[in-house]
mmCIF file of C-alpha atoms in Angstrom:
data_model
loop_
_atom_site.group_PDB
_atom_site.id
_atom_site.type_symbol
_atom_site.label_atom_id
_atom_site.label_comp_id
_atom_site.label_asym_id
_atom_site.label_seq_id
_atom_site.Cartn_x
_atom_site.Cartn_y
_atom_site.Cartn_z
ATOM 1 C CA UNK A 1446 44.546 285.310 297.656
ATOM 2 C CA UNK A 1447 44.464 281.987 298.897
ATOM 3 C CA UNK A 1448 46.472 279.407 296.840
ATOM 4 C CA UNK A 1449 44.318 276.580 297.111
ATOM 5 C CA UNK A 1450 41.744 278.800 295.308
ATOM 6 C CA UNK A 1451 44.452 279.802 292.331
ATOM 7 C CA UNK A 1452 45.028 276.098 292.170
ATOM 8 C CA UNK A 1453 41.468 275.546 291.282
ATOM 9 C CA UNK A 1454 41.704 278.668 288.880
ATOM 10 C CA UNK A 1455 44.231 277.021 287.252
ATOM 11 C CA UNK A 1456 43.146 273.552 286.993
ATOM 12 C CA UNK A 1457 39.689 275.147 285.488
ATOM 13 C CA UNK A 1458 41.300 277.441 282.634
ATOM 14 C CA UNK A 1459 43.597 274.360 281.535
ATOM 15 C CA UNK A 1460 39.907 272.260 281.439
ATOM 16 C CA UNK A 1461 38.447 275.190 279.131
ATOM 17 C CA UNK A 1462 41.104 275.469 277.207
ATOM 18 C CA UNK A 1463 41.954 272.032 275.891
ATOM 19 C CA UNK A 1464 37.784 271.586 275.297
ATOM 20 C CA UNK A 1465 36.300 274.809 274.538
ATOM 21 C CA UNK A 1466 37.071 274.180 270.648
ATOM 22 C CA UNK A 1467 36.764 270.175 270.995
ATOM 23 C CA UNK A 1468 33.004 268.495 270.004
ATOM 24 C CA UNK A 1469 33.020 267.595 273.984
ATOM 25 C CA UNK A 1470 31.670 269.943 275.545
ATOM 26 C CA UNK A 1471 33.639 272.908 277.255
ATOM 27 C CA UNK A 1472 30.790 273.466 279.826
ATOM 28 C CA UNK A 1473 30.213 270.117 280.705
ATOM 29 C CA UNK A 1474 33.640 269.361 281.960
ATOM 30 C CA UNK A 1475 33.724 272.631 283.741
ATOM 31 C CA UNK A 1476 30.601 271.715 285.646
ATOM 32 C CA UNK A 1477 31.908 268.489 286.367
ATOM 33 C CA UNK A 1478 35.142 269.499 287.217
ATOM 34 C CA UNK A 1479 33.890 272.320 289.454
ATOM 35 C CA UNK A 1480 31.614 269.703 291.437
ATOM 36 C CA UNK A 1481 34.842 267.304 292.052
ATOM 37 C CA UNK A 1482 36.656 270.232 292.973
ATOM 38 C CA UNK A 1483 33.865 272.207 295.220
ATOM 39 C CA UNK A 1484 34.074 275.131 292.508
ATOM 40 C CA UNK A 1485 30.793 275.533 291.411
ATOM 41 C CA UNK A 1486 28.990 278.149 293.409
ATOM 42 C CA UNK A 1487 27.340 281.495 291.816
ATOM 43 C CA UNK A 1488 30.780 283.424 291.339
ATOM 44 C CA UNK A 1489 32.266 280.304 289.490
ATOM 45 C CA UNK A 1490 29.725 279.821 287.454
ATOM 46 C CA UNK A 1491 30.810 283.481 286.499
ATOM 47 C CA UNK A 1492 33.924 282.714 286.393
ATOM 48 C CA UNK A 1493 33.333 279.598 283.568
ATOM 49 C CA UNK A 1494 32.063 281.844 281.326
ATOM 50 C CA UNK A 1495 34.731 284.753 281.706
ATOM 51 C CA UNK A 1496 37.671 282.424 281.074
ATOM 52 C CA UNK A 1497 36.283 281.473 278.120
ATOM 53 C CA UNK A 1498 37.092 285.134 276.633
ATOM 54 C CA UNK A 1499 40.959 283.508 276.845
ATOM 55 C CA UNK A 1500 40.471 280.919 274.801
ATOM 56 C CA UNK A 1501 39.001 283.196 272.012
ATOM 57 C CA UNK A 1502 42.142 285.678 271.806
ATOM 58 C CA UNK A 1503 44.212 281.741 271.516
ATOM 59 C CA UNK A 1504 41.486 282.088 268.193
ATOM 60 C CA UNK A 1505 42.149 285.412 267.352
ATOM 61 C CA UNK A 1506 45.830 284.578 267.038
ATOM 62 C CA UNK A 1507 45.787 281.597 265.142
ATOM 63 C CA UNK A 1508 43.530 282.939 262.672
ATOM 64 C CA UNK A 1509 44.863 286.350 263.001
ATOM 65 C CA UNK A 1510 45.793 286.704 259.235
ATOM 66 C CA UNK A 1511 42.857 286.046 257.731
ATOM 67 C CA UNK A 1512 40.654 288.826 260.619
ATOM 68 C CA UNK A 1513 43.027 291.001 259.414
ATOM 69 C CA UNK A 1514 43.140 290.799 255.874
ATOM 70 C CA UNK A 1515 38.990 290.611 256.071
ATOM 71 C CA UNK A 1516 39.019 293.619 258.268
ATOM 72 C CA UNK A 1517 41.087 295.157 255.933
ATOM 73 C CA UNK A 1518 38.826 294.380 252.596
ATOM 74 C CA UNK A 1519 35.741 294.819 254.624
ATOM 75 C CA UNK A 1520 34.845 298.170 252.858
ATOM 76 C CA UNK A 1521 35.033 297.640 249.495
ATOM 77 C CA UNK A 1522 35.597 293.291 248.723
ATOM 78 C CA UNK A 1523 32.071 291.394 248.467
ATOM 79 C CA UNK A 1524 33.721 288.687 249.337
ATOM 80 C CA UNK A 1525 34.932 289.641 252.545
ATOM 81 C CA UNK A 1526 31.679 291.756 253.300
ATOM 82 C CA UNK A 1527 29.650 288.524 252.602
ATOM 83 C CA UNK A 1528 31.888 286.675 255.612
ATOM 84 C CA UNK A 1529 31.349 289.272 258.389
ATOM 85 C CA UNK A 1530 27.429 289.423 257.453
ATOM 86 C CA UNK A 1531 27.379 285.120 257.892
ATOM 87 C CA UNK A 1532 29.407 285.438 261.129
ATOM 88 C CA UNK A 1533 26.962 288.268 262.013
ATOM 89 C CA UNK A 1534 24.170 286.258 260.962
ATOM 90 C CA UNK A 1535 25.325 283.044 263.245
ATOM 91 C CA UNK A 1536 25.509 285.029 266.027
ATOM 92 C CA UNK A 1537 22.392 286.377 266.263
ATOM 93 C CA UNK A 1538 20.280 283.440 267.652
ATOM 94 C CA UNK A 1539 22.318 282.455 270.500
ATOM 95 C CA UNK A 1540 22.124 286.066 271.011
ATOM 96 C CA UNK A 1541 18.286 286.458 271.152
ATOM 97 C CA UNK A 1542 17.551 282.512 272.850
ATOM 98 C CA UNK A 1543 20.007 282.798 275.420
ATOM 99 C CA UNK A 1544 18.632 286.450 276.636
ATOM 100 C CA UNK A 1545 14.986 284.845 276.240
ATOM 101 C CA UNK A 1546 16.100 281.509 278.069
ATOM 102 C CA UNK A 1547 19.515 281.929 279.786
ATOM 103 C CA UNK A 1548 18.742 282.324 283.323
ATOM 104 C CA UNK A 1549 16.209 279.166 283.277
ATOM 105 C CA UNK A 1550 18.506 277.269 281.416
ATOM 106 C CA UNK A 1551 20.995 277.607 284.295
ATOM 107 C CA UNK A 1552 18.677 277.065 287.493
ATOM 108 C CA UNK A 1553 17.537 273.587 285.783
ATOM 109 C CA UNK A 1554 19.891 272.170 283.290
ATOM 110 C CA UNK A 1555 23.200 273.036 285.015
ATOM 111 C CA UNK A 1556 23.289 269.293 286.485
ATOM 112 C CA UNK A 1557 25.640 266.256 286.043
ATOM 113 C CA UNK A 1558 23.194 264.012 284.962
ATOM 114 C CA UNK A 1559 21.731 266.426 282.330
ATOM 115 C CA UNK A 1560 25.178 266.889 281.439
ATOM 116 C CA UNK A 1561 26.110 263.439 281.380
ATOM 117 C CA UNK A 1562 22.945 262.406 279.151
ATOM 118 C CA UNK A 1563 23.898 265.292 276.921
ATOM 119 C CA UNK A 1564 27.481 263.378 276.127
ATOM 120 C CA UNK A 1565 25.924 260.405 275.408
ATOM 121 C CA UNK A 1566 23.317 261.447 273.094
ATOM 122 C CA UNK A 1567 25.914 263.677 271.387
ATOM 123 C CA UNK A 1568 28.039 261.139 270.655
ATOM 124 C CA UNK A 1569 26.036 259.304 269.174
ATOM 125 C CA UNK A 1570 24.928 262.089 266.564
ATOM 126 C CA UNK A 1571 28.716 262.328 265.719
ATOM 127 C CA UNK A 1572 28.834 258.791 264.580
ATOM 128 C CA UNK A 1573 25.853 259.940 262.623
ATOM 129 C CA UNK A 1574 27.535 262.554 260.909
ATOM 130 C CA UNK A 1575 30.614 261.127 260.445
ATOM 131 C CA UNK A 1576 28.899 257.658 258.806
ATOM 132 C CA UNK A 1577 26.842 259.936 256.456
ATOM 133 C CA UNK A 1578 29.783 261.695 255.070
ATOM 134 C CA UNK A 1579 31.865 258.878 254.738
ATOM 135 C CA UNK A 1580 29.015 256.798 252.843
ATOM 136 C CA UNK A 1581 27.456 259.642 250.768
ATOM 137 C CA UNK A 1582 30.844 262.331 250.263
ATOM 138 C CA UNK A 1583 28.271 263.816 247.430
ATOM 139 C CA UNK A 1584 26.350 265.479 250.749
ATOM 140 C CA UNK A 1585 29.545 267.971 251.261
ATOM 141 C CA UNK A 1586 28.559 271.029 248.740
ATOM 142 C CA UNK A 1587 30.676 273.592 251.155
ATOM 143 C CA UNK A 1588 34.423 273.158 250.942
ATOM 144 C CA UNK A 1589 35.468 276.460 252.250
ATOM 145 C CA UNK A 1590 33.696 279.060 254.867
ATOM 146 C CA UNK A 1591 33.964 282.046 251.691
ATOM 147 C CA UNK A 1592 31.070 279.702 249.924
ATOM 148 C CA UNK A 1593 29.319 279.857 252.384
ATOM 149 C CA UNK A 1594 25.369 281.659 251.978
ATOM 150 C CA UNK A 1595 23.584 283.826 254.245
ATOM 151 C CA UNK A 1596 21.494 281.275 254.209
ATOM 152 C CA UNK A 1597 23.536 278.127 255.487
ATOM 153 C CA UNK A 1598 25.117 280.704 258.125
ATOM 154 C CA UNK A 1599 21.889 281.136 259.723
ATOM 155 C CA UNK A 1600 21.307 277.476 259.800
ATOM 156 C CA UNK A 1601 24.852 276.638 261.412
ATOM 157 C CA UNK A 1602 23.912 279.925 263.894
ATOM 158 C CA UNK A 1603 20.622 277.858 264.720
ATOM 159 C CA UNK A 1604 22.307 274.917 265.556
ATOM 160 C CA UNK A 1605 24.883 276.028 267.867
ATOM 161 C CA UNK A 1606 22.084 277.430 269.984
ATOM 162 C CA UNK A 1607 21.407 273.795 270.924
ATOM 163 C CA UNK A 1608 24.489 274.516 272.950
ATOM 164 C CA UNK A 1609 22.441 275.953 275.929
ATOM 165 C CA UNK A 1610 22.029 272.609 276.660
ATOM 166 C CA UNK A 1611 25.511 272.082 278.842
ATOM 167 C CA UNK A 1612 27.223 268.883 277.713
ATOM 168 C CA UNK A 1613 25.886 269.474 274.157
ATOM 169 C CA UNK A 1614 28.990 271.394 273.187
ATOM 170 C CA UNK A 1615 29.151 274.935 271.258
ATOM 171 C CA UNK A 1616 31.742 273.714 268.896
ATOM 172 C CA UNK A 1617 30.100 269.854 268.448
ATOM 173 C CA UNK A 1618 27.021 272.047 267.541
ATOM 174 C CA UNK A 1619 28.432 274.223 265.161
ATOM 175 C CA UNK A 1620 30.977 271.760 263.567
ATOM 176 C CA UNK A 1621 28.306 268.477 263.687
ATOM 177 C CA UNK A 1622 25.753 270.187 262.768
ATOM 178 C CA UNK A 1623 27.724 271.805 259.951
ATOM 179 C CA UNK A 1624 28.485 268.401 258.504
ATOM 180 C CA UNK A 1625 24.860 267.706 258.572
ATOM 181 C CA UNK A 1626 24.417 270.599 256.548
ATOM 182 C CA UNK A 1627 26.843 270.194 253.965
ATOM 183 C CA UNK A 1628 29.720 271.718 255.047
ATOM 184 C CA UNK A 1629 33.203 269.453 254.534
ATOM 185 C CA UNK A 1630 34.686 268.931 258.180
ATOM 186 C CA UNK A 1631 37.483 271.661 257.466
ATOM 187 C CA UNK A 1632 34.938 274.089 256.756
ATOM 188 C CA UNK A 1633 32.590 273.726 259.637
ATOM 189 C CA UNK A 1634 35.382 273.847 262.021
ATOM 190 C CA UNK A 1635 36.975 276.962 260.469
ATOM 191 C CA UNK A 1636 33.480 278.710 260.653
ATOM 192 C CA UNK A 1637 33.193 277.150 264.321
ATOM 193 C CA UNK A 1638 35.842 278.859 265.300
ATOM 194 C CA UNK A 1639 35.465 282.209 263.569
ATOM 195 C CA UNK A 1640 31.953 281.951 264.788
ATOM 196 C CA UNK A 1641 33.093 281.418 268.669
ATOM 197 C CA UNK A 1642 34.646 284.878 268.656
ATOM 198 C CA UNK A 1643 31.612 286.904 269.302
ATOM 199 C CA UNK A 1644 29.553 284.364 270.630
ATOM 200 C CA UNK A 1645 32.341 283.765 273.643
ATOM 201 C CA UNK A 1646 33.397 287.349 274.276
ATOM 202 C CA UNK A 1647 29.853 288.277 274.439
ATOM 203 C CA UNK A 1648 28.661 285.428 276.946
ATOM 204 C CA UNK A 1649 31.513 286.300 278.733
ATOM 205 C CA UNK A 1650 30.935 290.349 278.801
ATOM 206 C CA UNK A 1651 27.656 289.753 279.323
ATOM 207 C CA UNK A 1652 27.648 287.425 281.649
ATOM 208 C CA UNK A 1653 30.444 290.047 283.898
ATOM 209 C CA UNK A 1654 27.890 292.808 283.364
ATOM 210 C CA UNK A 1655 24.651 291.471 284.919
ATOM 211 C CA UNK A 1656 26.494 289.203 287.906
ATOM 212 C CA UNK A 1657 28.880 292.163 288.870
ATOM 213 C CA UNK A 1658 27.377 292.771 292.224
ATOM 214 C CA UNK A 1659 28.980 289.490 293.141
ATOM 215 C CA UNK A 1660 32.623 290.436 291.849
ATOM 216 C CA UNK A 1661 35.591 292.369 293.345
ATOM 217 C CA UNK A 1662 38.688 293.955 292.619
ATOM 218 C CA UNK A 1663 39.753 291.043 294.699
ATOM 219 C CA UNK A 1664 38.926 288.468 292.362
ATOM 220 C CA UNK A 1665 41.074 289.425 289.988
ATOM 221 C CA UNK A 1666 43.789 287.497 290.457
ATOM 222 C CA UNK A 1667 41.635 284.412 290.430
ATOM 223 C CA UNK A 1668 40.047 285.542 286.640
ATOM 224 C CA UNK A 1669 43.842 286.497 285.359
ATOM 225 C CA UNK A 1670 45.060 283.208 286.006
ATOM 226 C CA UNK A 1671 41.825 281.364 284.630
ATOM 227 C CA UNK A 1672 42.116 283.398 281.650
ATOM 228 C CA UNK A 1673 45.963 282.805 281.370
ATOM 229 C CA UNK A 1674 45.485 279.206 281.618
ATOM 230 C CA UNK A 1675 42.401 279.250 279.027
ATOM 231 C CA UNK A 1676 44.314 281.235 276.551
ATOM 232 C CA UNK A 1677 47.589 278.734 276.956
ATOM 233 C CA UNK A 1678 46.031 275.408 276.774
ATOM 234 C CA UNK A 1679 43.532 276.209 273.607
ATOM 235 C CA UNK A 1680 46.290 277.931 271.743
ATOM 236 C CA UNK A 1681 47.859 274.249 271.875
ATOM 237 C CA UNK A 1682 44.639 272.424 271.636
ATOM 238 C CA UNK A 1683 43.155 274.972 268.190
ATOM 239 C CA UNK A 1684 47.302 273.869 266.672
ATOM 240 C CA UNK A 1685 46.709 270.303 267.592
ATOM 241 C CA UNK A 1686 43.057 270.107 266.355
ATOM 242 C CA UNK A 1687 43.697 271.617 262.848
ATOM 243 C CA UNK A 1688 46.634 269.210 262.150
ATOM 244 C CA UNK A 1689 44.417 265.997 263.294
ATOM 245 C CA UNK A 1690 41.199 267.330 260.953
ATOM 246 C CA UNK A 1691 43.379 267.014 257.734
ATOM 247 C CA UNK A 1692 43.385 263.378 258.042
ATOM 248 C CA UNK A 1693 41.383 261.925 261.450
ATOM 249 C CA UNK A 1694 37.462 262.143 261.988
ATOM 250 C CA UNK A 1695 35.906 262.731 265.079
ATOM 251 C CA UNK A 1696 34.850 259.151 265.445
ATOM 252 C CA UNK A 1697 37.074 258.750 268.788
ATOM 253 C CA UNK A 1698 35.633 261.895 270.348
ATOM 254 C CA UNK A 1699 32.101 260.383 269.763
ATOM 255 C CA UNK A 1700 33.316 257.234 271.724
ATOM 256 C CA UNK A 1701 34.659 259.587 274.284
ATOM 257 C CA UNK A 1702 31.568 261.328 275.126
ATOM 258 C CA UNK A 1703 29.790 258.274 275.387
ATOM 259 C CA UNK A 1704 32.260 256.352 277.805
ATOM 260 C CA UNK A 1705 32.597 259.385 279.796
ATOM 261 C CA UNK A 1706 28.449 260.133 280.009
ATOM 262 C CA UNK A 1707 28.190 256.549 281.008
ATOM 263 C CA UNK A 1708 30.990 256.661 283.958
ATOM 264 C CA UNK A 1709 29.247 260.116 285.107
ATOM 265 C CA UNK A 1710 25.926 258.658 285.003
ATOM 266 C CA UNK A 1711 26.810 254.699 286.637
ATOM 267 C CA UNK A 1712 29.283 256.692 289.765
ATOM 268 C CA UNK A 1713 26.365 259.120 290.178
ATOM 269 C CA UNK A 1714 23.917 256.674 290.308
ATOM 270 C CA UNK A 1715 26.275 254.229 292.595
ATOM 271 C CA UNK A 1716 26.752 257.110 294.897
ATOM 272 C CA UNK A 1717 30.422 256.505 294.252
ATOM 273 C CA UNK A 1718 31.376 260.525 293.051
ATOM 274 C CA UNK A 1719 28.934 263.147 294.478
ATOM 275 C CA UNK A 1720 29.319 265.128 291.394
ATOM 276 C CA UNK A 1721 26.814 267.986 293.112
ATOM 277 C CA UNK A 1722 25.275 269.086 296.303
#
């Protein structure tokens, strides 16, 4: 396996790690990161989603007590019944848009500029969001994921489809968009989370399934240490992010996406950063 490659394995499972679970877009910095470092043909686009299956089991064991103790109640507590059927619920539009629109949404959006644009844009939603909470706190009727409805799952599950737009951000999606519909910040990221679990391994088994003509046993190496790396740096980032929630915003994340759409967009323009072929 050549080393150079493992690098770049590496370098792009740290990169989904510490922003899969961020409101900054996990995909966007992967495609960016792949164009600086010449990793972005048709097995590493593979090989973005895939590593993102690593950063869900850094979910799965952060929030490990409370999948077990729901698994565990599943057949016979309401209350625990009523979760899995609004996780299940969530899930199922990304499931039937992204078989309906997946494979266009990657031959045309999959650019810097549309990614860069996407940043921007989102940014400014989360200042949005953030503004309307602090000025109106009445607009929070959802403290905790277990109040959750049916009803608000499916909304939340609608949102994050807006996701398929790379630089929008799965989790800014899903937690943003929760705010916007009532749900306190703690609880829209807790639901983000649980909500990434099937979303994630199922782009990811998916997405191994229908491009496997292009994989081989030889490549496995390469997908360990992505994984590896995924799992490592967003078991750090999840610990990190639910100590800064209790008592931060994500008013400096907004400003990040925006500075950081801008600098994509002015060295792309300039010619100064070739950010694809």
């Amino acid at each position: 396996m050549d080393i150079a490659l493992l690098i770049k394995a590496v370098i792009m499972g740290i990169v989904e790690g510490l922003t899969e679970f961020l409101p900054i877009s996990s995909t966007g910095h992967l495609i960016l990161a792949g164009a600086l470092l010449g990793f972005d043909d048709d097995k590493a686009k593979v090989f973005d989603i895939a590593i993102q299956t690593g950063a869900i089991f850094a979910v799965i064991l952060v929030y490990w007590q409370k999948i077990r103790s729901t698994l565990i109640a599943l057949p016979h507590e309401k209350q625990a019944q009523q979760f899995a059927l609004n996780v299940l619920v969530a899930f199922l539009p990304a499931v039937v848009l992204g078989l309906l629109f997946g494979k266009a949404i990657k031959a045309h959006l999959f650019t810097p500029v549309v990614v860069a644009s996407a940043f921007i844009i989102g940014g400014f939603i989360i200042l949005w969001a953030e503004k309307r909470q602090q000025r109106n706190p009445a607009v929070i009727r959802i403290h905790n994921v277990e109040s959750m409805t049916t009803m608000d799952a499916l909304k939340v599950g609608l949102v994050q489809c807006l996701a398929m737009i790379p630089g929008t951000s799965r989790s800014g999606s899903t937690i943003i968009g929760g705010m916007l519909l009532g749900l306190s910040r703690k609880a829209a990221t807790d639901f983000s989370f649980y909500l990434a679990i099937p979303t994630l391994i199922g782009a990811g088994v998916y997405s191994l399934y229908k491009e496997r003509a292009l994989l081989s046993m030889s490549d496995l190496p390469l997908f360990g240490v992505g994984l590896l790396f995924s799992f490592l740096s967003a078991w750090l980032c999840i610990r990190w992010l639910l100590r800064y929630i209790a008592s931060h915003d994500f008013v400096p994340f907004a400003w990040y996406r925006i500075a950081f759409g801008i600098v994509v967009l002015a060295t792309d323009w300039s010619g100064l950063v070739v950010w694809a072929a």
